[in-house]
Structure formats: C-alpha cells, structure tokens
C-alpha atoms as one frame of an Amber mdcrd trajectory, in Angstrom:
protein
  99.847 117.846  90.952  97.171 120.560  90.385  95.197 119.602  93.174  97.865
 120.499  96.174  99.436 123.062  94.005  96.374 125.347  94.828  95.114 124.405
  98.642  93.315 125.076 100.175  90.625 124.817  97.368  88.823 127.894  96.280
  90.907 130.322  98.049  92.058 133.596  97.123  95.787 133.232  97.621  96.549
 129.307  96.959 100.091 128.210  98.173 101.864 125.522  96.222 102.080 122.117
  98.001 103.677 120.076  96.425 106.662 119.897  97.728 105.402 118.540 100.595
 104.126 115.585  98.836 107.316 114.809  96.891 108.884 114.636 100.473 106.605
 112.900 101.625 106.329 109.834  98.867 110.283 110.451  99.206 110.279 109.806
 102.891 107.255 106.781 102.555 109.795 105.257  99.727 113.057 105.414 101.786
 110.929 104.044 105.108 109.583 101.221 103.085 112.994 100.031 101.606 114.540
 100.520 104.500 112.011  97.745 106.380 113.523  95.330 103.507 116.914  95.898
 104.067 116.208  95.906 107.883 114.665  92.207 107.040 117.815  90.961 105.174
 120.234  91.890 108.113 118.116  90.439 110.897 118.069  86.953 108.317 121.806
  87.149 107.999 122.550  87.488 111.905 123.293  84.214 113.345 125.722  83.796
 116.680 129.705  85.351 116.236 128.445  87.714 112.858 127.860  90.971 115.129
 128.057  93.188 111.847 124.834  92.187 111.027 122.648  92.831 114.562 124.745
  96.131 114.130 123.621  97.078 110.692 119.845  96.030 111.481 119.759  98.166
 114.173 121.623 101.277 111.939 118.749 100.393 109.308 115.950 100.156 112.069
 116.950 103.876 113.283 117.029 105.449 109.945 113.663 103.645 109.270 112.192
 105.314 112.090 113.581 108.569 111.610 111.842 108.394 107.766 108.464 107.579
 109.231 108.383 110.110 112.190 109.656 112.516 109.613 106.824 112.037 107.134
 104.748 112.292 109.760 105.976 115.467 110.423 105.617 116.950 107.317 102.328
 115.692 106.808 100.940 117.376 109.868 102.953 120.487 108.359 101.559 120.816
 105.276  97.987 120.538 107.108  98.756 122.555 109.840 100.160 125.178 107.336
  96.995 124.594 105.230  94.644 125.365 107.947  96.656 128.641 108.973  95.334
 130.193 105.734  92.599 133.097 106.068  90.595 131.001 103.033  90.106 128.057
 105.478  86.488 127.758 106.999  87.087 125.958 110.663  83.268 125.657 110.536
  83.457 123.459 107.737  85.049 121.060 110.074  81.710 120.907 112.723  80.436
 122.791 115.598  81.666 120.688 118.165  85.379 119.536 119.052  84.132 115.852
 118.484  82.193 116.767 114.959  85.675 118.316 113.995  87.633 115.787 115.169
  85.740 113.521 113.054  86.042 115.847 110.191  89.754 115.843 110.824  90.005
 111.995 110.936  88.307 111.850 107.557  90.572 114.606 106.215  93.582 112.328
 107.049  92.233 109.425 105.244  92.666 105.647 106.747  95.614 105.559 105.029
  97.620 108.317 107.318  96.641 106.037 110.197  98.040 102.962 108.199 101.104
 104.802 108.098 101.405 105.761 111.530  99.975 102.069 112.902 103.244 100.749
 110.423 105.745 103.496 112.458 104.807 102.172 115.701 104.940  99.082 114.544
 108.881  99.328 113.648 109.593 100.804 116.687 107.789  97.926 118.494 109.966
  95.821 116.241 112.893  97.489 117.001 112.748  96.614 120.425 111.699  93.142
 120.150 115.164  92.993 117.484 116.861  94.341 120.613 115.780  91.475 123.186
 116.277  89.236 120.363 119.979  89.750 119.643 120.995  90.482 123.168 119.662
  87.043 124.283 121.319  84.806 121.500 122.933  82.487 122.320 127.065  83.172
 121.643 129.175  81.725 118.597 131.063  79.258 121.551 127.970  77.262 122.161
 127.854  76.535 118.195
C-alpha cells in the first residue's frame, strides 16, 4: 500500500493510488468469478432449458464489461501517473521503440496475461453464441 500511495516515486507532490488498485483487484475478482459462473450455465444448457444459454450469455457480458473496465483503469492510473511534472519521459528511452519497450516492461507480463484472458472471453463469447444457436431443439430429444 505504500508503494502506489506515493507515485510516481521520488516526486515532490505524490498522489495516492490506491484506489485504483482496490478497483482494480475488485474488477480482476468479479471478472474471474464471473468466468466460473459463466462455466456452470454453459454445463447446465442442454436442448428446451433456454434459461440457461440466456444466463451464460448475461454472465459472459458482465464478464467482459469487468475486464475492459480494469483495463481501463489500469491505463488510467498510468496515464494519470505519467501526467505528473515529477515524471522523467527520458527515463523511458530516446527512441519511440526504446520507450515502448520501457513501457512494455512497466506493464509487467502479467497486464498482457490479463488482456490475452479478455480477448479470450470475448472469443468465447462468440463461439457460446454459434454454439447455442446451432443445438439441436428439445423435439429431436
């Protein structure tokens, strides 16, 4: 808690970020449980139980919105860190590539983790959506 209560580090007027992060493990929390809830609905669909395809799909959405928003307020909080007069761009390289790689390792593999697993639900969610439009009905069963 110290460390993003006073970023960025060393400078004269620190802001307090740690709200951010609460939101953020909030947000990474409520994305992740929603996945296994999401799981649990697409089990219990079968042909003629519609509820279920319904509440995967209600579960899918809010999952998404979670991740895209703690993506959001993630590249807040660094954007907003960045926009103080403390920050040193040249710490971040000389050249657009040097500080994109600076950047990169700023965010940490485990940002891109995060993002790779929000794609990855919305790929999902449109594979669920092929998948329960194209079963079979409960008259064939």
């Amino acid at each position: 808690q110290d460390y993003y209560s006073s970023l960025p580090i060393g400078a004269t007027n620190p802001k307090d970020y740690w709200l951010y992060i609460q939101s953020i493990r909030g947000l990474v929390c409520a994305f992740c449980g929603l996945g296994f809830i999401t799981i649990i609905c697409v089990a219990a669909h079968k042909p003629g139980r519609g509820a279920a395809s319904g509440c995967a799909h209600f579960n899918t959405a809010l999952q998404v919105s979670a991740g895209i928003s703690a993506i959001g307020v993630f590249v807040g909080m660094l954007a907003s860190i960045t926009k103080s007069d403390d920050f040193v761009w040249a710490q971040l390289g000389a050249t657009i590539e040097d500080g994109l790689a600076q950047t990169v390792t700023m965010w940490g593999w485990s940002w891109w983790l995060f993002v790779g697993a929000v794609a990855w639900s919305i790929l999902g969610w449109i594979v669920m959506c092929f998948a329960f439009c194209c079963a079979g009905s409960a008259e064939k069963y």
